[in-house]
Amino acid sequence: MTDSSRKTNPDEDTQRLVKDLETVWANPRGLGALTIVNHTTVGLRFMLTGMAFFLVGGVLAMLIRSQLAFPGQNFMAPEIYNQVVTMHGTVMMFLFAIPILEGLAIYMIPKMIGARDLVCPRLSAFGYWCYLFGGLILLSSLFMEMAPESGWFMYTPLSGKVYSPGLGSDFWLLGITFVEISALSAGVELVVSILRTRTQGMALHKMPLFAWYILAMAMMIVVGFPPLILGSVLLELERAVGMPFFDVAGGGDPILWQHLFWLFGHPEVYIIFLPGAGIVSTLIPVFAGRPIVGYGWAVFAVITTGFISFGLWVHHMFTVGMPQLAQTFFSAASMLVAVPTGIQIFLWLATLWLGKPRMQVPMLWVFGFLFVFVLGGLTGVMLALVPFNWQVHDTHFVVAHMHYVLVGGMFFPLIGGLYYWLPLFSGRMPSQTLGKWGFWLTFLGFNGTFLVMHWTGLLGMPRRVYTYGADEGWELFNLISSVSSFLMAMGIAMILADFILHFRFGKPARQNPWNADTLEWATSMPPSPYNFVSLPKVESRHPLWEQPQLPQAIAEGRYGLAAAFHGRREIWGTDPLTGKLREVIHLPTNSWWPLFAALALAVVCISLLLRWYPLAGIAVLVAAGFLLRWSWENGTHSRAAPDARDQPGNPPLHSRTMDGPGVWTMAVTLLADGAFFLSLLFGWFYLWTISPEWSMPAESPLSLTLLVVAGLALSAGWWWLERCVRRLRHRQGDGLAKGMAMITGLGIVQLALLGWVLVEAELDVTATAHDAVLMVSLVYVMLHSGLGVILTLLQGLRVGYGYVGVEAPLEPVVVRLLWRYNLGGYWVIVVSMAVLPSVIGGSV
């Protein structure tokens, strides 16, 4: 509804509008609350669950420090101590750091960019349930004394079946993979939402810096997490089935696990750091009272940090044995990453210098971050030097460095950001007194704990030791660290008490209590499920500084999408570069499908743990059924769009276009899939060229003739689908259903031929890594081809129901992207694993 069509009585009009919005966007209560998909609720669930896991990880840390406080301590048995150490790192890295930052981003990003929700709200809800169930499965191993003992990085062969025969490693591998599905879901969601749902006029160069940092973080998650997922899948297959990916005797290599893990692990450091730096870049301008110095340089530093971080993984592997040239390259890259970080630090300092800083509680945490993180960065540069790294590798020096970087780079800014945004959550102000006490106890306790660890590391104390002798010279330093850790725990307890008490006793906050410049403070406090009564047009990076009355104007419905009588949840779809309006995106409402799908996957995970493979297979089919049923309620389906008509004066609904958010979501999802695929290819060529016992047969066991014929069937199906999409673009929809049926048939032909190839090859997957990799690659191709067949078949059915056609052409474009990906990936597999071995032979 445009401004010109509104009623003449603004008060009545606004009341009617608010009532309509509350009806459409309302969150159900009771059992129905499990169906909520709204980003505000989902983000809060992520953060509260992450904080609960943080408390568990903190208790584990206290147990570790208690064990090491005095020499000769034995109140924990060695195997229990190893479980506690492993689970402390696992909980903090996988169940706290990433999820709570993603939760904050899910909560804040739509409010900052002027949207009512994320672009795929059911996807973020599904991600939360996967995170919760995966975390509980993983944590349950600790209470059953079956937790992994191999360290949070699960190095092979220590984590393999021989040296870890119990279920501990399986809990880790399956639980972490489950949790990483959650992380990838949120990553895809955030990338697409930031690029395509910013409010009108918010071009990229006008976007809040926090959104830039989250965009970089989410893209790094999309690219960085799949290598670990692949590694977890391969290691679980080795443990459960005997495929020797990491067994030298079978042609595997345990160092391959380290490569796959650190391809994820080192970018993860910056995935954790970037949101913290984004919080700092948000808070400093507000409390300095001026825009940040060098906005463009800050964006450049963010992007550069993301790119460089993927070239650092061998930084953790200097002692495994590698050519000096490789060590030199990765050493230089490790030092180079300090440059964009230094740029950001100098921009923050310049902003503070040129402004008039107000020393309130959030700024205490910012200054604590600057002190701690800079020290961590300096020790990081030291560790980038190969000779020094050799000396302190696997000592407490590395433990201290890691905590300075991660706690300084993530935890300090996170608490500062929570204090800053607390009025937005509750409508009340936090206590300055409790806040300051909490900061100083935490700051002093942290430095007392981990600064001393640098000295014990330089004195030679190894990490992960169960106990030590009184004659080592480490006892005083360990006692100081342990006492300080309890001081830090007192500080964190005081912070949590402040957070809890302020909801009841905090002073009511006024609108925009910090005099901030970004749009989240234009919402009500606490915000409504729809955030904004109307969606504003933004002309600058600091809308609330330049338009102080903007919150009132938004609340009065003076801007866009000020209507909800049609029953749709709507947000703007804008150009990713310029912020110009392109479409109206109608969002799905509350649903049980995300919860049901996550529950079915949890059954899969538990069944695989218990080796109940028939039940696991049934649960996979059930999960697939839930996901496909969820996908059916899409586009112009009545549950997705109760009224699928365009409104006069507004851009078209996204389901009426050929470049809606579904296309972008599929593209970003395939980017993650591509990272998984490239990691698989990396593993193939790595084992081929490095593994000392790699065995390559004289002729490939795969029938090249059948592979080529199957590829031709896939190519024909792709060509036909491209033709159908081109016809839709020219508004020619006749024969669309029959075309989808023929494409489905070609896909089935390809699947049948691949099955023939697999049967004819007679691969011995437990004898050689060569055959095991071929099996995994063929299964990967068949799963993707099968998904393409199912989705194409569904498209044909949706044409018959009237959900897809000339007036609603979006969905075939989405499916086309999958077919393109399948086609490219298939021929790469054929060339890499069937053609090259025959041409080159057993070595390259």
mmCIF file of N, CA, C and O in Angstrom, residues 1 6-22 530 533-534 551-559 562-564:
data_model
loop_
_atom_site.group_PDB
_atom_site.id
_atom_site.type_symbol
_atom_site.label_atom_id
_atom_site.label_comp_id
_atom_site.label_asym_id
_atom_site.label_seq_id
_atom_site.Cartn_x
_atom_site.Cartn_y
_atom_site.Cartn_z
ATOM 1 N N MET A 1 0.853 -1.189 0.000
ATOM 2 C CA MET A 1 0.000 0.000 0.000
ATOM 3 C C MET A 1 0.886 1.236 0.000
ATOM 4 O O MET A 1 1.772 1.375 0.831
ATOM 5 N N ARG A 6 -3.302 5.824 1.683
ATOM 6 C CA ARG A 6 -3.616 5.649 3.092
ATOM 7 C C ARG A 6 -4.807 6.507 3.498
ATOM 8 O O ARG A 6 -5.152 7.484 2.857
ATOM 9 N N LYS A 7 -5.430 6.160 4.632
ATOM 10 C CA LYS A 7 -6.585 6.899 5.135
ATOM 11 C C LYS A 7 -6.156 8.288 5.583
ATOM 12 O O LYS A 7 -4.978 8.567 5.784
ATOM 13 N N THR A 8 -7.131 9.142 5.802
ATOM 14 C CA THR A 8 -6.832 10.517 6.202
ATOM 15 C C THR A 8 -6.577 10.647 7.686
ATOM 16 O O THR A 8 -5.952 11.591 8.123
ATOM 17 N N ASN A 9 -7.075 9.727 8.501
ATOM 18 C CA ASN A 9 -6.859 9.792 9.937
ATOM 19 C C ASN A 9 -5.629 8.963 10.289
ATOM 20 O O ASN A 9 -5.683 7.741 10.313
ATOM 21 N N PRO A 10 -4.484 9.615 10.568
ATOM 22 C CA PRO A 10 -3.247 8.849 10.776
ATOM 23 C C PRO A 10 -3.297 7.973 12.018
ATOM 24 O O PRO A 10 -2.747 6.882 12.009
ATOM 25 N N ASP A 11 -3.957 8.422 13.099
ATOM 26 C CA ASP A 11 -3.982 7.614 14.317
ATOM 27 C C ASP A 11 -4.750 6.314 14.099
ATOM 28 O O ASP A 11 -4.291 5.233 14.461
ATOM 29 N N GLU A 12 -5.937 6.395 13.513
ATOM 30 C CA GLU A 12 -6.720 5.196 13.246
ATOM 31 C C GLU A 12 -5.999 4.288 12.263
ATOM 32 O O GLU A 12 -5.985 3.057 12.405
ATOM 33 N N ASP A 13 -5.392 4.912 11.272
ATOM 34 C CA ASP A 13 -4.660 4.150 10.258
ATOM 35 C C ASP A 13 -3.505 3.384 10.889
ATOM 36 O O ASP A 13 -3.283 2.204 10.600
ATOM 37 N N THR A 14 -2.765 4.037 11.754
ATOM 38 C CA THR A 14 -1.617 3.390 12.399
ATOM 39 C C THR A 14 -2.068 2.263 13.302
ATOM 40 O O THR A 14 -1.469 1.178 13.319
ATOM 41 N N GLN A 15 -3.151 2.485 14.066
ATOM 42 C CA GLN A 15 -3.651 1.434 14.948
ATOM 43 C C GLN A 15 -4.109 0.212 14.160
ATOM 44 O O GLN A 15 -3.832 -0.931 14.543
ATOM 45 N N ARG A 16 -4.772 0.447 13.028
ATOM 46 C CA ARG A 16 -5.228 -0.663 12.195
ATOM 47 C C ARG A 16 -4.031 -1.401 11.595
ATOM 48 O O ARG A 16 -4.001 -2.638 11.540
ATOM 49 N N LEU A 17 -3.031 -0.646 11.172
ATOM 50 C CA LEU A 17 -1.832 -1.249 10.596
ATOM 51 C C LEU A 17 -1.101 -2.118 11.628
ATOM 52 O O LEU A 17 -0.707 -3.244 11.337
ATOM 53 N N VAL A 18 -0.943 -1.570 12.828
ATOM 54 C CA VAL A 18 -0.244 -2.322 13.877
ATOM 55 C C VAL A 18 -1.014 -3.595 14.216
ATOM 56 O O VAL A 18 -0.414 -4.670 14.408
ATOM 57 N N LYS A 19 -2.327 -3.503 14.268
ATOM 58 C CA LYS A 19 -3.143 -4.682 14.565
ATOM 59 C C LYS A 19 -2.972 -5.740 13.482
ATOM 60 O O LYS A 19 -2.839 -6.942 13.775
ATOM 61 N N ASP A 20 -2.982 -5.304 12.210
ATOM 62 C CA ASP A 20 -2.789 -6.255 11.112
ATOM 63 C C ASP A 20 -1.411 -6.912 11.190
ATOM 64 O O ASP A 20 -1.271 -8.130 10.989
ATOM 65 N N LEU A 21 -0.377 -6.111 11.482
ATOM 66 C CA LEU A 21 0.976 -6.650 11.577
ATOM 67 C C LEU A 21 1.093 -7.645 12.722
ATOM 68 O O LEU A 21 1.730 -8.701 12.591
ATOM 69 N N GLU A 22 0.480 -7.328 13.846
ATOM 70 C CA GLU A 22 0.539 -8.250 14.985
ATOM 71 C C GLU A 22 -0.172 -9.561 14.683
ATOM 72 O O GLU A 22 0.257 -10.627 15.124
ATOM 73 N N TYR A 530 7.886 -7.983 14.144
ATOM 74 C CA TYR A 530 8.074 -7.466 12.781
ATOM 75 C C TYR A 530 9.067 -6.300 12.731
ATOM 76 O O TYR A 530 9.286 -5.730 11.652
ATOM 77 N N VAL A 533 7.194 -0.959 11.793
ATOM 78 C CA VAL A 533 5.838 -0.805 11.267
ATOM 79 C C VAL A 533 5.881 -0.514 9.773
ATOM 80 O O VAL A 533 5.054 -0.996 8.998
ATOM 81 N N SER A 534 6.859 0.254 9.343
ATOM 82 C CA SER A 534 7.091 0.512 7.921
ATOM 83 C C SER A 534 8.594 0.506 7.678
ATOM 84 O O SER A 534 9.383 0.756 8.595
ATOM 85 N N PRO A 551 12.656 7.158 14.021
ATOM 86 C CA PRO A 551 11.871 6.120 14.720
ATOM 87 C C PRO A 551 10.386 6.432 14.789
ATOM 88 O O PRO A 551 9.547 5.543 14.589
ATOM 89 N N GLN A 552 10.060 7.681 15.059
ATOM 90 C CA GLN A 552 8.645 8.054 15.152
ATOM 91 C C GLN A 552 7.966 7.939 13.787
ATOM 92 O O GLN A 552 6.846 7.426 13.685
ATOM 93 N N ALA A 553 8.658 8.384 12.733
ATOM 94 C CA ALA A 553 8.075 8.309 11.396
ATOM 95 C C ALA A 553 7.861 6.859 10.965
ATOM 96 O O ALA A 553 6.851 6.522 10.342
ATOM 97 N N ILE A 554 8.796 5.989 11.305
ATOM 98 C CA ILE A 554 8.645 4.569 10.984
ATOM 99 C C ILE A 554 7.439 3.995 11.719
ATOM 100 O O ILE A 554 6.619 3.268 11.140
ATOM 101 N N ALA A 555 7.328 4.309 13.002
ATOM 102 C CA ALA A 555 6.227 3.786 13.825
ATOM 103 C C ALA A 555 4.872 4.288 13.357
ATOM 104 O O ALA A 555 3.842 3.629 13.583
ATOM 105 N N GLU A 556 4.828 5.440 12.713
ATOM 106 C CA GLU A 556 3.570 5.986 12.210
ATOM 107 C C GLU A 556 3.211 5.449 10.836
ATOM 108 O O GLU A 556 2.189 5.830 10.265
ATOM 109 N N GLY A 557 4.047 4.585 10.280
ATOM 110 C CA GLY A 557 3.734 3.967 8.994
ATOM 111 C C GLY A 557 3.923 4.866 7.806
ATOM 112 O O GLY A 557 3.223 4.711 6.798
ATOM 113 N N ARG A 558 4.884 5.780 7.860
ATOM 114 C CA ARG A 558 5.076 6.737 6.764
ATOM 115 C C ARG A 558 5.905 6.180 5.615
ATOM 116 O O ARG A 558 6.048 6.836 4.588
ATOM 117 N N TYR A 559 6.463 4.985 5.785
ATOM 118 C CA TYR A 559 7.375 4.469 4.761
ATOM 119 C C TYR A 559 6.797 3.219 4.108
ATOM 120 O O TYR A 559 5.596 2.999 4.122
ATOM 121 N N ALA A 562 3.689 -0.558 4.398
ATOM 122 C CA ALA A 562 2.833 -0.234 5.535
ATOM 123 C C ALA A 562 1.445 -0.822 5.308
ATOM 124 O O ALA A 562 0.434 -0.103 5.240
ATOM 125 N N ALA A 563 1.391 -2.146 5.157
ATOM 126 C CA ALA A 563 0.123 -2.852 4.979
ATOM 127 C C ALA A 563 0.343 -4.316 5.310
ATOM 128 O O ALA A 563 1.412 -4.867 5.046
ATOM 129 N N ALA A 564 -0.671 -4.953 5.901
ATOM 130 C CA ALA A 564 -0.590 -6.385 6.201
ATOM 131 C C ALA A 564 -1.945 -7.056 6.065
ATOM 132 O O ALA A 564 -2.129 -8.172 6.527
#
